[in-house]
Coordinates of C-alpha atoms in Angstrom, one line a residue:
M153 CA 31.0 -37.1 28.3
F154 CA 29.9 -39.3 25.6
R155 CA 26.1 -38.8 26.5
F156 CA 26.5 -34.8 26.5
A157 CA 28.1 -34.6 23.3
T158 CA 25.6 -37.1 21.7
A159 CA 22.6 -34.9 23.0
A160 CA 24.5 -31.7 21.8
F161 CA 25.0 -33.3 18.6
I162 CA 21.2 -34.1 18.2
A163 CA 19.8 -30.7 19.8
L164 CA 22.1 -28.9 17.0
A165 CA 20.7 -31.6 14.3
S166 CA 17.3 -31.1 15.3
A167 CA 17.6 -26.8 15.4
G168 CA 19.4 -27.5 12.0
A169 CA 16.4 -29.8 10.8
A170 CA 14.1 -27.2 12.1
F171 CA 15.9 -24.4 10.3
A172 CA 16.1 -26.1 7.2
Q173 CA 12.0 -26.7 7.1
Q174 CA 11.5 -22.7 7.3
K175 CA 10.0 -21.7 4.3
T176 CA 10.8 -18.7 2.3
I177 CA 7.7 -15.9 1.8
T178 CA 9.3 -13.4 -1.0
F179 CA 7.2 -10.3 -0.4
S180 CA 7.4 -7.2 -2.4
H181 CA 5.7 -3.8 -1.4
L182 CA 5.7 -0.3 -2.4
A183 CA 8.9 1.6 -2.6
N184 CA 8.1 3.9 0.5
P185 CA 10.2 5.1 3.7
S186 CA 6.7 4.6 5.7
H187 CA 6.9 0.7 4.4
E188 CA 10.6 0.7 5.8
A189 CA 9.3 1.6 9.0
A190 CA 6.8 -0.7 9.2
L191 CA 8.6 -3.7 8.3
Y192 CA 11.6 -2.6 10.6
A193 CA 10.9 -5.1 13.4
I194 CA 11.2 -8.0 10.7
K195 CA 14.3 -6.9 8.9
K196 CA 16.0 -6.2 12.3
G197 CA 15.0 -9.9 13.5
I198 CA 12.7 -8.4 16.3
V199 CA 9.8 -10.1 14.9
T200 CA 10.8 -13.7 14.2
S201 CA 9.2 -17.2 13.0
D202 CA 10.0 -20.6 13.6
K203 CA 8.1 -21.5 10.5
I204 CA 9.0 -18.9 7.8
K205 CA 11.6 -16.4 6.9
V206 CA 10.7 -13.3 4.8
E207 CA 12.4 -11.6 2.3
V208 CA 11.4 -8.3 1.5
S209 CA 11.8 -6.2 -2.4
P210 CA 10.5 -2.6 -2.5
L211 CA 9.4 -1.8 -6.0
D212 CA 7.7 1.2 -7.6
I213 CA 3.9 0.9 -9.0
A214 CA 5.0 -0.2 -12.5
A215 CA 7.1 -2.6 -11.2
L216 CA 4.7 -4.2 -8.8
Q217 CA 2.4 -4.0 -11.6
Q218 CA 4.5 -6.3 -13.8
A219 CA 5.7 -8.8 -10.6
I220 CA 2.2 -9.1 -10.0
A221 CA 1.9 -10.6 -13.5
A222 CA 4.7 -12.6 -13.6
R223 CA 4.0 -14.3 -10.3
T224 CA 8.0 -12.9 -9.4
F225 CA 6.8 -13.1 -5.5
D226 CA 4.5 -14.7 -2.9
V227 CA 3.0 -11.7 -1.6
V228 CA 2.8 -8.6 -3.5
E229 CA 1.2 -5.4 -2.5
G230 CA -0.9 -4.3 -5.3
A231 CA -3.6 -1.9 -6.3
A232 CA -7.2 -3.3 -5.5
M233 CA -8.1 -2.4 -9.1
A234 CA -5.4 -5.7 -10.1
I235 CA -7.9 -8.8 -8.4
P236 CA -10.5 -8.1 -11.3
R237 CA -8.1 -7.7 -13.8
A238 CA -5.8 -10.7 -13.0
N239 CA -9.0 -12.8 -12.3
A240 CA -10.2 -12.0 -16.0
R241 CA -7.1 -13.2 -17.3
G242 CA -7.1 -16.2 -15.5
L243 CA -4.6 -15.2 -12.5
P244 CA -5.9 -16.5 -9.6
L245 CA -5.2 -13.5 -7.4
E246 CA -6.7 -13.2 -4.0
I247 CA -6.8 -10.7 -1.4
I248 CA -5.0 -11.8 1.9
G249 CA -4.8 -8.3 3.5
I250 CA -4.7 -4.5 3.6
A251 CA -1.5 -2.7 2.5
Q252 CA -3.0 0.8 3.0
R253 CA -6.0 2.3 4.3
S254 CA -6.3 6.0 4.0
H255 CA -6.8 8.6 6.8
D256 CA -10.0 10.4 6.8
E257 CA -8.0 14.0 7.0
G258 CA -7.0 12.4 3.3
L259 CA -3.3 14.1 3.4
G260 CA -1.9 11.6 1.2
S261 CA -4.1 12.0 -1.6
S262 CA -3.9 16.1 -2.4
I263 CA -3.3 18.1 -5.3
W264 CA -0.6 20.6 -5.3
V265 CA 0.4 23.5 -7.2
K266 CA 3.2 26.2 -6.8
A267 CA 2.9 28.7 -4.1
A268 CA 2.6 31.5 -6.4
S269 CA -0.1 29.8 -8.8
P270 CA -3.4 31.4 -10.0
I271 CA -5.1 28.0 -9.3
K272 CA -7.1 28.3 -6.1
S273 CA -9.4 25.1 -6.1
V274 CA -10.3 22.1 -8.2
A275 CA -12.5 24.0 -10.5
D276 CA -9.8 25.9 -11.9
L277 CA -7.9 22.8 -13.3
K278 CA -10.4 22.7 -16.3
G279 CA -8.1 22.6 -19.3
K280 CA -4.7 22.2 -17.3
K281 CA -1.9 19.4 -17.1
L282 CA -2.4 17.4 -13.8
G283 CA 0.5 15.4 -12.9
S284 CA -0.3 11.8 -12.3
Y285 CA 1.4 8.5 -11.3
T286 CA 0.1 5.1 -13.3
L287 CA -3.4 5.7 -14.2
S288 CA -4.8 1.9 -13.7
S289 CA -3.7 2.3 -10.2
A290 CA -5.9 2.2 -7.4
G291 CA -4.5 5.1 -5.8
M292 CA -5.2 7.4 -9.2
T293 CA -8.4 5.9 -9.8
L294 CA -9.7 6.7 -6.2
N295 CA -8.1 10.6 -7.3
R296 CA -10.1 10.3 -10.4
I297 CA -13.5 9.1 -8.8
A298 CA -13.1 12.1 -5.8
L299 CA -12.5 14.3 -9.1
N300 CA -15.9 13.0 -10.4
Q301 CA -18.1 12.5 -7.7
A302 CA -17.3 15.5 -5.7
H303 CA -16.0 18.0 -7.9
G304 CA -17.8 17.3 -10.9
L305 CA -15.0 17.1 -13.4
N306 CA -15.2 14.6 -16.6
V307 CA -12.1 12.4 -15.7
A308 CA -11.7 11.0 -19.0
A309 CA -8.3 10.0 -19.6
K310 CA -8.7 11.4 -23.2
G311 CA -11.4 14.4 -23.6
G312 CA -11.9 15.0 -20.1
D313 CA -11.8 18.3 -18.3
V314 CA -8.0 17.5 -17.1
E315 CA -5.1 16.4 -19.3
F316 CA -3.4 13.8 -17.0
V317 CA 0.1 13.6 -17.5
E318 CA 1.5 10.0 -16.5
L319 CA 5.0 10.4 -15.1
P320 CA 6.9 8.0 -12.9
E321 CA 6.3 9.0 -9.4
S322 CA 9.9 10.2 -8.6
A323 CA 9.5 12.8 -11.1
L324 CA 6.2 14.7 -10.3
A325 CA 7.5 17.0 -7.8
A326 CA 10.3 18.2 -10.4
A327 CA 7.9 18.3 -13.1
L328 CA 5.2 20.6 -11.1
S329 CA 8.5 22.6 -10.1
A330 CA 9.5 22.8 -13.6
G331 CA 6.1 23.9 -14.8
N332 CA 5.8 20.9 -16.7
V333 CA 2.2 20.5 -15.3
D334 CA -0.5 22.9 -13.7
A335 CA -0.5 20.8 -10.8
S336 CA 0.2 17.2 -9.2
V337 CA -0.5 14.8 -6.9
L338 CA 2.6 13.8 -5.0
I339 CA 3.8 10.7 -3.3
H340 CA 3.8 10.6 0.3
A341 CA 7.8 11.6 0.7
Q342 CA 7.4 14.5 -1.4
A343 CA 4.3 15.9 0.0
Y344 CA 5.8 16.2 3.3
Q345 CA 8.7 17.7 1.7
A346 CA 6.4 20.2 0.0
M347 CA 4.8 20.6 3.2
K348 CA 7.8 21.7 5.1
S349 CA 9.4 23.7 2.2
G350 CA 6.3 26.0 1.4
E351 CA 7.3 25.9 -2.6
F352 CA 3.9 23.9 -3.0
R353 CA 0.7 24.3 -1.8
P354 CA -2.7 21.8 -1.5
I355 CA -5.5 22.9 -3.2
A356 CA -7.7 19.8 -2.1
Q357 CA -7.6 16.8 -0.2
L358 CA -9.2 14.2 -2.1
G359 CA -8.8 11.2 0.5
K360 CA -11.5 13.3 2.6
D361 CA -13.6 14.5 -0.1
M362 CA -13.8 10.4 -0.7
T363 CA -14.3 9.9 3.1
D364 CA -16.9 12.7 3.3
K365 CA -18.5 11.2 0.1
F366 CA -18.7 7.6 0.7
G367 CA -18.3 7.4 4.8
L368 CA -15.4 4.9 4.5
R369 CA -11.5 5.2 4.5
M370 CA -10.6 4.3 1.2
I371 CA -8.1 1.5 0.4
T372 CA -5.2 2.4 -1.8
S373 CA -3.5 -1.0 -1.8
V374 CA -3.8 -4.5 -0.7
L375 CA -1.8 -7.4 0.0
V376 CA -2.4 -10.5 -2.9
G377 CA -1.4 -13.7 -2.9
Y378 CA -2.1 -16.7 -5.5
G379 CA -5.1 -19.0 -5.0
D380 CA -2.9 -22.4 -5.8
K381 CA 0.2 -21.3 -3.6
L382 CA -2.5 -20.3 -0.6
E383 CA -4.3 -23.5 -0.9
K384 CA -1.0 -25.6 -1.0
D385 CA 0.5 -23.7 2.3
P386 CA -1.9 -21.8 4.4
V387 CA 0.2 -21.9 7.7
S388 CA 3.2 -19.8 6.1
Y389 CA 0.8 -17.7 4.7
Q390 CA -1.0 -16.7 8.0
E391 CA 2.5 -16.6 9.6
F392 CA 3.3 -14.0 7.1
L393 CA 0.4 -11.9 8.1
R394 CA 1.2 -12.2 11.9
M395 CA 4.5 -11.1 11.3
F396 CA 3.9 -8.5 9.3
R397 CA 0.8 -7.0 11.5
E398 CA 3.2 -7.4 14.8
S399 CA 6.0 -6.0 12.8
V400 CA 3.7 -2.6 12.1
D401 CA 2.4 -2.9 15.9
Y402 CA 6.5 -2.4 17.0
A403 CA 6.9 0.0 15.1
L404 CA 3.6 2.0 16.6
A405 CA 5.1 1.0 20.0
H406 CA 8.9 2.2 19.5
Q407 CA 8.2 5.6 17.5
D408 CA 11.4 7.1 18.8
E409 CA 13.4 3.7 17.9
V410 CA 11.8 3.0 14.5
F411 CA 11.5 6.5 13.0
T412 CA 14.8 7.6 14.2
A413 CA 16.4 4.8 12.7
V414 CA 14.8 4.5 9.7
G415 CA 14.8 8.2 9.2
K416 CA 18.3 7.7 8.9
E417 CA 18.6 4.9 6.8
Q418 CA 16.2 7.0 4.1
N419 CA 17.6 10.2 4.7
I420 CA 14.5 11.6 5.6
D421 CA 13.3 13.6 8.8
P422 CA 11.8 11.4 11.7
E423 CA 8.9 13.4 11.5
F424 CA 7.7 12.3 8.5
F425 CA 6.5 9.0 10.0
T426 CA 4.8 10.6 12.8
L427 CA 2.7 12.7 10.2
W428 CA 2.6 9.5 7.9
F429 CA 1.1 7.1 10.2
N430 CA -1.3 9.8 12.2
K431 CA -2.6 11.9 9.2
F432 CA -1.9 9.9 5.7
T433 CA -2.4 6.3 5.9
S434 CA -2.6 3.2 8.0
I435 CA -0.9 -0.5 7.1
P436 CA -4.0 -2.5 8.9
V437 CA -2.9 -5.8 7.5
Y438 CA -5.9 -7.2 8.9
I439 CA -9.2 -6.8 7.1
S440 CA -12.1 -4.6 8.5
Q441 CA -15.8 -4.4 7.0
N442 CA -14.9 -0.6 6.4
D443 CA -11.9 -2.4 3.8
L444 CA -14.0 -4.6 2.3
D445 CA -17.4 -1.7 1.6
A446 CA -14.3 0.6 0.4
I447 CA -13.3 -1.8 -2.3
D448 CA -16.2 -2.9 -3.3
T449 CA -17.3 1.0 -3.4
L450 CA -13.6 1.5 -5.6
W451 CA -14.8 -1.1 -8.5
T452 CA -18.4 0.1 -8.4
E453 CA -17.0 3.4 -9.3
A454 CA -14.5 2.5 -11.5
T455 CA -16.8 0.3 -13.5
K456 CA -18.7 3.6 -13.9
L457 CA -16.0 5.5 -15.1
G458 CA -15.0 3.0 -17.3
V459 CA -11.8 2.3 -15.8
L460 CA -12.6 -1.1 -14.7
D461 CA -14.1 -2.8 -17.9
V462 CA -14.3 -6.5 -16.5
P463 CA -16.5 -8.5 -14.6
H464 CA -16.0 -8.4 -10.7
T465 CA -17.3 -10.3 -7.8
T466 CA -17.5 -8.6 -4.4
A467 CA -14.5 -7.9 -2.3
L468 CA -15.5 -10.3 0.2
E469 CA -15.6 -13.0 -2.4
A470 CA -12.5 -12.4 -3.8
S471 CA -10.5 -12.4 -0.5
W472 CA -8.7 -15.6 1.0
D473 CA -10.3 -17.7 3.4
G474 CA -7.6 -18.0 6.0
A475 CA -7.0 -14.1 5.7
V476 CA -7.5 -12.5 9.1
F477 CA -11.2 -10.3 9.2
D478 CA -11.1 -8.1 12.1
G479 CA -8.7 -10.2 14.3
V480 CA -10.4 -13.3 13.6
A481 CA -8.6 -16.0 10.9
G482 CA -11.0 -17.1 8.3
K483 CA -14.5 -15.7 6.7

């Protein structure tokens, strides 16, 4: 009896010590219902780790930018544009994974107008107001590149062919509906509602335009970490990447379960997630050659437009040595 009690005590003490040694990785991502589906298996304890715990915080684009500068979280979903800008300010930011890779159909980056609007094409946007989220974000920079490269518009922030009206993401659909802007980009949940309601119609799929122009599925956001933290504890960050990828894989393999549950939590039709993961965007986590080329293209074209005005290396050089490249850890 004494032996059993002692053994049990040792086992409990060992388990407690192991638990105590678990590091917490804090992760902030874009506030989007799709990400809740991607992280479902982590939040529900389906994908676990004996090395780390993951704490998740959703934020809007502006707050994510502030979080990167303030080093509030260990891992942040940020615009690919953030890396050269941060490095130029002495912030040791590195790409550790890919958060969003656009689908080749480009449904996630359409331009919308009211159903009865006289605007029929991108050419009709000249002299019009275009509702936009943060212009410095990768998503809006890619939209501007597409408008310039595929449609020939002058996309200068001031004095260009289009007047960009920066708004909080949550206000875009309302501004278009109220006539405060003539056309607008919409965040994904709004775009889905627009498809269902018929209130708005798309006049361009800029993601498809970019794929057609450059032969690449463009990267709208990346997972970033800080070089000093990554160097100090690479195992924890690699474990985070494993967990995130397995959580995404679980969502795709159990769509009825995950999409139904998250749809109820987020008050959105589960069909949204099916459309998002198959027509809008993917969350690959791991890095492919397409992703490196797409980021290089973004930085090059953004520099030409004057949107990116700091020096930059290549995407490969800006990536963490411990990231997973096409399923293989390390460069």
